[in-house]
Amino acid sequence: MQRVPIYVLSANGERSPVNDHPLCLFNPQEDAQILQKEYGIPTRYLGTIMSPWAAKRLHEFGGDITKFRVVKVWPSILEQVAIAKTEPG
């Protein structure tokens, strides 16, 4: 779990509080073919919904996704980074 990094959106030096995946910024209908052809990213990875945090930043940036940065984060149980515990029910 702590051996594989995750990639998280960052805006204005602030990391996404819910660890938004960078691919949530892309529209599957418009961008799927380009991402598949140029980067080999399968369409199934483009269906994620962005969080309110990411939507707010995207609105602040006037829809310009290039204003976001991507941060490589190493999960850590000790520091509670990218680790969550869910209870059934």
Short mmCIF file of C-alpha atoms in Angstrom, two decimals:
data_model
loop_
_atom_site.label_atom_id
_atom_site.label_comp_id
_atom_site.label_asym_id
_atom_site.label_seq_id
_atom_site.Cartn_x
_atom_site.Cartn_y
_atom_site.Cartn_z
CA MET A 1 0.00 0.00 0.00
CA GLN A 2 2.76 2.45 0.86
CA ARG A 3 5.01 1.32 -1.98
CA VAL A 4 3.08 2.75 -4.91
CA PRO A 5 2.66 6.52 -5.31
CA ILE A 6 -0.57 8.22 -6.32
CA TYR A 7 -0.90 11.34 -8.42
CA VAL A 8 -3.08 14.11 -7.03
CA LEU A 9 -4.29 17.47 -8.33
CA SER A 10 -2.84 20.62 -6.82
CA ALA A 11 -3.89 24.24 -7.35
CA ASN A 12 -2.27 27.41 -6.03
CA GLY A 13 0.09 25.32 -3.92
CA GLU A 14 -2.79 23.49 -2.21
CA ARG A 15 -3.21 19.74 -2.69
CA SER A 16 -6.69 18.35 -3.26
CA PRO A 17 -8.14 17.39 0.14
CA VAL A 18 -9.82 14.31 -1.37
CA ASN A 19 -6.90 13.29 -3.61
CA ASP A 20 -8.57 14.12 -6.93
CA HIS A 21 -7.10 12.11 -9.80
CA PRO A 22 -5.77 14.29 -12.66
CA LEU A 23 -7.88 12.45 -15.23
CA CYS A 24 -11.08 13.79 -13.65
CA LEU A 25 -10.42 17.05 -15.54
CA PHE A 26 -10.99 15.43 -18.93
CA ASN A 27 -14.31 14.91 -20.71
CA PRO A 28 -14.58 11.27 -21.89
CA GLN A 29 -16.69 12.21 -24.93
CA GLU A 30 -14.27 14.89 -26.14
CA ASP A 31 -10.86 13.71 -24.96
CA ALA A 32 -10.97 9.89 -24.91
CA GLN A 33 -9.65 9.34 -28.43
CA ILE A 34 -6.81 11.84 -28.01
CA LEU A 35 -5.71 10.41 -24.66
CA GLN A 36 -5.91 6.85 -26.01
CA LYS A 37 -3.97 7.63 -29.17
CA GLU A 38 -1.25 9.90 -27.75
CA TYR A 39 -0.79 8.51 -24.24
CA GLY A 40 -2.32 5.02 -24.29
CA ILE A 41 -4.83 5.85 -21.53
CA PRO A 42 -7.89 3.58 -21.83
CA THR A 43 -11.31 5.26 -21.83
CA ARG A 44 -12.36 3.41 -18.67
CA TYR A 45 -10.08 5.69 -16.61
CA LEU A 46 -11.84 8.88 -17.72
CA GLY A 47 -15.21 8.38 -16.05
CA THR A 48 -14.34 9.80 -12.63
CA ILE A 49 -16.26 12.76 -11.27
CA MET A 50 -14.30 15.68 -9.90
CA SER A 51 -14.83 16.85 -6.35
CA PRO A 52 -16.38 20.21 -5.44
CA TRP A 53 -12.84 21.38 -4.58
CA ALA A 54 -11.61 20.65 -8.12
CA ALA A 55 -14.76 22.09 -9.71
CA LYS A 56 -14.34 25.33 -7.74
CA ARG A 57 -10.69 25.68 -8.78
CA LEU A 58 -11.54 24.91 -12.40
CA HIS A 59 -14.18 27.67 -12.30
CA GLU A 60 -11.66 30.08 -10.73
CA PHE A 61 -9.21 29.27 -13.55
CA GLY A 62 -11.85 29.98 -16.21
CA GLY A 63 -11.86 26.35 -17.35
CA ASP A 64 -8.09 26.30 -18.01
CA ILE A 65 -6.87 22.89 -16.84
CA THR A 66 -3.24 23.89 -17.43
CA LYS A 67 -3.39 25.96 -14.22
CA PHE A 68 -3.52 22.74 -12.19
CA ARG A 69 -0.39 20.89 -11.16
CA VAL A 70 -0.01 17.18 -10.49
CA VAL A 71 1.73 16.10 -7.30
CA LYS A 72 3.25 12.66 -6.69
CA VAL A 73 2.15 11.53 -3.22
CA TRP A 74 3.45 8.52 -1.32
CA PRO A 75 0.74 6.99 0.90
CA SER A 76 1.67 6.80 4.56
CA ILE A 77 -0.22 5.05 7.33
CA LEU A 78 1.82 6.85 9.97
CA GLU A 79 1.14 10.32 8.54
CA GLN A 80 -2.40 9.42 7.39
CA VAL A 81 -1.67 10.48 3.82
CA ALA A 82 -3.88 8.89 1.13
CA ILE A 83 -5.13 6.33 3.67
CA ALA A 84 -8.78 5.92 4.62
CA LYS A 85 -10.72 3.55 6.81
CA THR A 86 -14.34 2.81 6.01
CA GLU A 87 -16.85 1.06 8.19
CA PRO A 88 -19.57 -1.19 6.79
CA GLY A 89 -23.11 0.18 6.64
#
